[in-house]
PDB file of C-alpha atoms in Angstrom:
ATOM      1  CA  MET A   1       0.000   0.000   0.000  1.00  0.00           C
ATOM      2  CA  LYS A   2       2.762   2.364   0.766  1.00  0.00           C
ATOM      3  CA  LYS A   3       4.097   2.029  -2.779  1.00  0.00           C
ATOM      4  CA  VAL A   4       0.844   3.197  -4.217  1.00  0.00           C
ATOM      5  CA  SER A   5       0.852   6.334  -2.134  1.00  0.00           C
ATOM      6  CA  ILE A   6       4.406   7.210  -3.219  1.00  0.00           C
ATOM      7  CA  VAL A   7       3.459   6.843  -6.889  1.00  0.00           C
ATOM      8  CA  SER A   8       0.313   8.918  -6.475  1.00  0.00           C
ATOM      9  CA  ASN A   9       2.309  11.609  -4.657  1.00  0.00           C
ATOM     10  CA  LYS A  10       4.770  11.800  -7.537  1.00  0.00           C
ATOM     11  CA  ILE A  11       1.995  12.129 -10.113  1.00  0.00           C
ATOM     12  CA  GLU A  12       0.288  14.883  -8.145  1.00  0.00           C
ATOM     13  CA  ASN A  13       3.509  16.859  -7.802  1.00  0.00           C
ATOM     14  CA  MET A  14       4.484  16.668 -11.485  1.00  0.00           C
ATOM     15  CA  SER A  15       4.120  19.898 -13.438  1.00  0.00           C
ATOM     16  CA  PHE A  16       3.035  19.674 -17.049  1.00  0.00           C
ATOM     17  CA  PRO A  17       4.694  22.188 -19.411  1.00  0.00           C
ATOM     18  CA  MET A  18       1.648  22.245 -21.763  1.00  0.00           C
ATOM     19  CA  LYS A  19      -0.670  23.596 -19.102  1.00  0.00           C
ATOM     20  CA  MET A  20      -1.831  27.143 -20.020  1.00  0.00           C
ATOM     21  CA  LYS A  21      -1.755  29.905 -17.482  1.00  0.00           C
ATOM     22  CA  SER A  22      -5.129  31.383 -16.712  1.00  0.00           C
ATOM     23  CA  ASP A  23      -3.920  34.941 -17.370  1.00  0.00           C
ATOM     24  CA  SER A  24      -2.836  34.300 -20.997  1.00  0.00           C
ATOM     25  CA  LYS A  25      -4.337  36.595 -23.645  1.00  0.00           C
ATOM     26  CA  GLY A  26      -5.173  36.158 -27.342  1.00  0.00           C
ATOM     27  CA  PHE A  27      -6.559  33.407 -29.526  1.00  0.00           C
ATOM     28  CA  THR A  28      -5.181  30.029 -30.398  1.00  0.00           C
ATOM     29  CA  LEU A  29      -4.383  29.182 -33.991  1.00  0.00           C
ATOM     30  CA  ILE A  30      -7.277  26.739 -34.217  1.00  0.00           C
ATOM     31  CA  GLU A  31      -9.746  29.405 -33.044  1.00  0.00           C
ATOM     32  CA  VAL A  32      -8.510  31.823 -35.700  1.00  0.00           C
ATOM     33  CA  MET A  33      -8.694  29.114 -38.383  1.00  0.00           C
ATOM     34  CA  ILE A  34     -12.290  28.288 -37.430  1.00  0.00           C
ATOM     35  CA  VAL A  35     -13.319  31.951 -37.658  1.00  0.00           C
ATOM     36  CA  VAL A  36     -11.615  32.352 -41.058  1.00  0.00           C
ATOM     37  CA  ALA A  37     -13.334  29.193 -42.337  1.00  0.00           C
ATOM     38  CA  LEU A  38     -16.740  30.453 -41.161  1.00  0.00           C
ATOM     39  CA  ILE A  39     -16.199  33.831 -42.827  1.00  0.00           C
ATOM     40  CA  GLY A  40     -15.230  32.050 -46.058  1.00  0.00           C
ATOM     41  CA  ILE A  41     -18.350  29.889 -45.993  1.00  0.00           C
ATOM     42  CA  LEU A  42     -20.625  32.871 -45.323  1.00  0.00           C
ATOM     43  CA  ALA A  43     -18.980  34.877 -48.111  1.00  0.00           C
ATOM     44  CA  ALA A  44     -19.373  31.980 -50.555  1.00  0.00           C
ATOM     45  CA  LEU A  45     -23.086  31.838 -49.759  1.00  0.00           C
ATOM     46  CA  ALA A  46     -23.705  35.601 -49.802  1.00  0.00           C
ATOM     47  CA  TYR A  47     -21.748  36.633 -52.913  1.00  0.00           C
ATOM     48  CA  PRO A  48     -24.034  35.055 -55.562  1.00  0.00           C
ATOM     49  CA  SER A  49     -27.063  36.663 -53.935  1.00  0.00           C
ATOM     50  CA  PHE A  50     -25.255  40.006 -53.908  1.00  0.00           C
ATOM     51  CA  ARG A  51     -24.440  39.694 -57.648  1.00  0.00           C
ATOM     52  CA  ASP A  52     -28.095  38.901 -58.425  1.00  0.00           C
ATOM     53  CA  SER A  53     -29.221  41.987 -56.503  1.00  0.00           C
ATOM     54  CA  ILE A  54     -26.805  44.168 -58.466  1.00  0.00           C
ATOM     55  CA  ARG A  55     -28.069  42.759 -61.778  1.00  0.00           C
ATOM     56  CA  LYS A  56     -31.683  43.382 -60.754  1.00  0.00           C
ATOM     57  CA  SER A  57     -30.901  47.001 -59.927  1.00  0.00           C
ATOM     58  CA  ARG A  58     -29.276  47.453 -63.339  1.00  0.00           C
ATOM     59  CA  ARG A  59     -32.509  46.254 -64.950  1.00  0.00           C
ATOM     60  CA  GLY A  60     -34.110  49.351 -63.464  1.00  0.00           C
ATOM     61  CA  ASP A  61     -31.415  51.456 -65.154  1.00  0.00           C
ATOM     62  CA  ALA A  62     -32.309  49.869 -68.507  1.00  0.00           C
ATOM     63  CA  GLN A  63     -36.008  50.524 -67.986  1.00  0.00           C
ATOM     64  CA  GLN A  64     -35.294  54.124 -67.021  1.00  0.00           C
ATOM     65  CA  GLY A  65     -33.127  54.524 -70.128  1.00  0.00           C
ATOM     66  CA  LEU A  66     -35.934  53.234 -72.338  1.00  0.00           C
ATOM     67  CA  MET A  67     -38.442  55.620 -70.774  1.00  0.00           C
ATOM     68  CA  GLU A  68     -36.053  58.560 -71.203  1.00  0.00           C
ATOM     69  CA  ILE A  69     -35.441  57.795 -74.879  1.00  0.00           C
ATOM     70  CA  ALA A  70     -39.186  57.300 -75.459  1.00  0.00           C
ATOM     71  CA  GLN A  71     -39.842  60.720 -73.952  1.00  0.00           C
ATOM     72  CA  LYS A  72     -37.233  62.322 -76.212  1.00  0.00           C
ATOM     73  CA  LEU A  73     -38.718  60.537 -79.233  1.00  0.00           C
ATOM     74  CA  GLU A  74     -42.164  61.885 -78.328  1.00  0.00           C
ATOM     75  CA  ASN A  75     -40.704  65.400 -78.080  1.00  0.00           C
ATOM     76  CA  PHE A  76     -39.084  64.874 -81.497  1.00  0.00           C
ATOM     77  CA  TYR A  77     -42.432  63.670 -82.873  1.00  0.00           C
ATOM     78  CA  ALA A  78     -44.200  66.763 -81.503  1.00  0.00           C
ATOM     79  CA  ARG A  79     -41.756  69.028 -83.360  1.00  0.00           C
ATOM     80  CA  ASN A  80     -41.383  67.030 -86.603  1.00  0.00           C
ATOM     81  CA  ALA A  81     -44.592  64.944 -86.968  1.00  0.00           C
ATOM     82  CA  THR A  82     -42.450  61.783 -87.307  1.00  0.00           C
ATOM     83  CA  TYR A  83     -40.232  59.521 -85.211  1.00  0.00           C
ATOM     84  CA  THR A  84     -36.572  58.800 -85.972  1.00  0.00           C
ATOM     85  CA  THR A  85     -34.237  55.835 -85.654  1.00  0.00           C
ATOM     86  CA  ASP A  86     -31.257  58.214 -85.689  1.00  0.00           C
ATOM     87  CA  LEU A  87     -30.751  58.838 -81.980  1.00  0.00           C
ATOM     88  CA  THR A  88     -28.210  61.576 -82.710  1.00  0.00           C
ATOM     89  CA  GLN A  89     -31.220  63.728 -83.607  1.00  0.00           C
ATOM     90  CA  ILE A  90     -32.437  63.538 -80.003  1.00  0.00           C
ATOM     91  CA  GLY A  91     -29.087  64.066 -78.287  1.00  0.00           C
ATOM     92  CA  TYR A  92     -27.390  60.668 -78.282  1.00  0.00           C
ATOM     93  CA  THR A  93     -23.962  59.925 -79.734  1.00  0.00           C
ATOM     94  CA  ASN A  94     -24.624  56.956 -82.034  1.00  0.00           C
ATOM     95  CA  VAL A  95     -27.022  56.333 -84.882  1.00  0.00           C
ATOM     96  CA  GLY A  96     -27.525  52.694 -83.838  1.00  0.00           C
ATOM     97  CA  TRP A  97     -26.947  51.234 -80.383  1.00  0.00           C
ATOM     98  CA  ASN A  98     -26.530  53.804 -77.586  1.00  0.00           C
ATOM     99  CA  ASN A  99     -25.202  53.157 -74.104  1.00  0.00           C
ATOM    100  CA  VAL A 100     -27.349  53.272 -70.995  1.00  0.00           C
ATOM    101  CA  THR A 101     -24.948  54.143 -68.192  1.00  0.00           C
ATOM    102  CA  ALA A 102     -27.187  55.714 -65.503  1.00  0.00           C
ATOM    103  CA  GLY A 103     -24.416  57.919 -64.168  1.00  0.00           C
ATOM    104  CA  SER A 104     -21.718  55.269 -64.459  1.00  0.00           C
ATOM    105  CA  SER A 105     -18.952  54.981 -67.020  1.00  0.00           C
ATOM    106  CA  THR A 106     -19.551  51.222 -67.280  1.00  0.00           C
ATOM    107  CA  VAL A 107     -22.033  50.133 -69.955  1.00  0.00           C
ATOM    108  CA  TYR A 108     -24.493  47.411 -68.956  1.00  0.00           C
ATOM    109  CA  TYR A 109     -27.150  47.990 -71.623  1.00  0.00           C
ATOM    110  CA  GLN A 110     -27.369  49.470 -75.068  1.00  0.00           C
ATOM    111  CA  VAL A 111     -30.595  50.821 -76.558  1.00  0.00           C
ATOM    112  CA  ARG A 112     -31.654  51.042 -80.183  1.00  0.00           C
ATOM    113  CA  VAL A 113     -34.754  52.350 -81.957  1.00  0.00           C
ATOM    114  CA  PHE A 114     -36.407  50.101 -84.511  1.00  0.00           C
ATOM    115  CA  PRO A 115     -39.226  51.049 -86.856  1.00  0.00           C
ATOM    116  CA  VAL A 116     -42.331  48.973 -86.254  1.00  0.00           C
ATOM    117  CA  THR A 117     -43.056  47.140 -89.501  1.00  0.00           C
ATOM    118  CA  ALA A 118     -46.285  45.362 -88.583  1.00  0.00           C
ATOM    119  CA  GLY A 119     -48.889  47.762 -89.942  1.00  0.00           C
ATOM    120  CA  CYS A 120     -47.337  50.977 -88.643  1.00  0.00           C
ATOM    121  CA  ALA A 121     -44.842  53.207 -90.452  1.00  0.00           C
ATOM    122  CA  LEU A 122     -41.935  54.857 -88.616  1.00  0.00           C
ATOM    123  CA  ALA A 123     -43.703  58.176 -88.958  1.00  0.00           C
ATOM    124  CA  ASN A 124     -46.294  56.893 -86.464  1.00  0.00           C
ATOM    125  CA  CYS A 125     -44.613  54.115 -84.445  1.00  0.00           C
ATOM    126  CA  PHE A 126     -41.290  53.056 -82.905  1.00  0.00           C
ATOM    127  CA  LEU A 127     -39.909  50.172 -80.876  1.00  0.00           C
ATOM    128  CA  LEU A 128     -37.058  50.573 -78.376  1.00  0.00           C
ATOM    129  CA  GLU A 129     -34.977  47.532 -77.495  1.00  0.00           C
ATOM    130  CA  THR A 130     -32.138  46.943 -75.036  1.00  0.00           C
ATOM    131  CA  GLN A 131     -29.156  44.671 -75.467  1.00  0.00           C
ATOM    132  CA  SER A 132     -27.279  43.405 -72.394  1.00  0.00           C
ATOM    133  CA  MET A 133     -23.585  44.260 -72.130  1.00  0.00           C
ATOM    134  CA  GLY A 134     -20.744  43.452 -69.724  1.00  0.00           C
ATOM    135  CA  ASP A 135     -21.746  41.561 -66.606  1.00  0.00           C
ATOM    136  CA  GLN A 136     -25.438  41.904 -67.490  1.00  0.00           C
ATOM    137  CA  VAL A 137     -25.093  39.216 -70.186  1.00  0.00           C
ATOM    138  CA  ASN A 138     -25.168  36.754 -67.241  1.00  0.00           C
ATOM    139  CA  ASP A 139     -28.579  38.082 -66.170  1.00  0.00           C
ATOM    140  CA  PRO A 140     -31.537  35.818 -67.030  1.00  0.00           C
ATOM    141  CA  VAL A 141     -33.435  38.923 -68.237  1.00  0.00           C
ATOM    142  CA  SER A 142     -31.646  39.599 -71.508  1.00  0.00           C
ATOM    143  CA  ARG A 143     -33.892  42.131 -73.268  1.00  0.00           C
ATOM    144  CA  PHE A 144     -36.432  44.873 -72.627  1.00  0.00           C
ATOM    145  CA  THR A 145     -38.642  46.502 -75.261  1.00  0.00           C
ATOM    146  CA  LEU A 146     -40.884  49.560 -75.207  1.00  0.00           C
ATOM    147  CA  SER A 147     -43.133  50.607 -78.078  1.00  0.00           C
ATOM    148  CA  SER A 148     -44.607  53.989 -78.948  1.00  0.00           C
ATOM    149  CA  THR A 149     -47.961  52.691 -77.707  1.00  0.00           C
ATOM    150  CA  GLY A 150     -46.456  52.030 -74.260  1.00  0.00           C
ATOM    151  CA  ALA A 151     -46.406  48.250 -74.642  1.00  0.00           C
ATOM    152  CA  LYS A 152     -43.582  46.724 -72.573  1.00  0.00           C
ATOM    153  CA  GLN A 153     -41.974  43.320 -72.914  1.00  0.00           C
ATOM    154  CA  LEU A 154     -39.036  41.482 -71.404  1.00  0.00           C
ATOM    155  CA  THR A 155     -37.196  38.371 -72.463  1.00  0.00           C
ATOM    156  CA  LYS A 156     -36.229  36.090 -69.577  1.00  0.00           C
ATOM    157  CA  ASN A 157     -34.408  32.816 -70.195  1.00  0.00           C
ATOM    158  CA  GLY A 158     -35.359  33.041 -73.869  1.00  0.00           C
ATOM    159  CA  VAL A 159     -39.096  33.503 -73.206  1.00  0.00           C
ATOM    160  CA  THR A 160     -40.705  36.855 -74.075  1.00  0.00           C
ATOM    161  CA  LYS A 161     -43.371  38.108 -71.658  1.00  0.00           C
ATOM    162  CA  ASN A 162     -45.603  41.189 -71.641  1.00  0.00           C
ATOM    163  CA  GLY A 163     -44.727  43.784 -69.004  1.00  0.00           C
ATOM    164  CA  TRP A 164     -41.453  44.399 -67.190  1.00  0.00           C
ATOM    165  CA  LYS A 165     -42.178  42.409 -64.022  1.00  0.00           C
TER     166      LYS A 165
END
């Protein structure tokens, strides 16, 4: 019995060098690695949603651009009794496709005026159409149209629907 007590005394008196002091400050490497991994996972989940939100907001810029051009075409019609496909006549830089930037230097949409051929001459009708550019080509909504009658359409995943919603 006495042997057992000597051995237990020795074990109790041993000091272990790996034992942390209670007044130590900071984080262990494993704690930092866990936090970094969690941040990475959250970022991987949030980033695609963020990109989709940005693309949706740019759709609003395209719609606003179409409405602005339609208003300028109506003003042109009031002065000249005809519409035009030459957007330089209403203050834009190109005859064909014109950029919709909405205050940014980056182009996400281009707009063009087409004459409506189905029973309505250009003198009386027009059709505005957008074309996606840059990062917007990855957006499922690829095209918006606006006619002189106010009819709106969008093309989403290759399917054209009435309205912009």
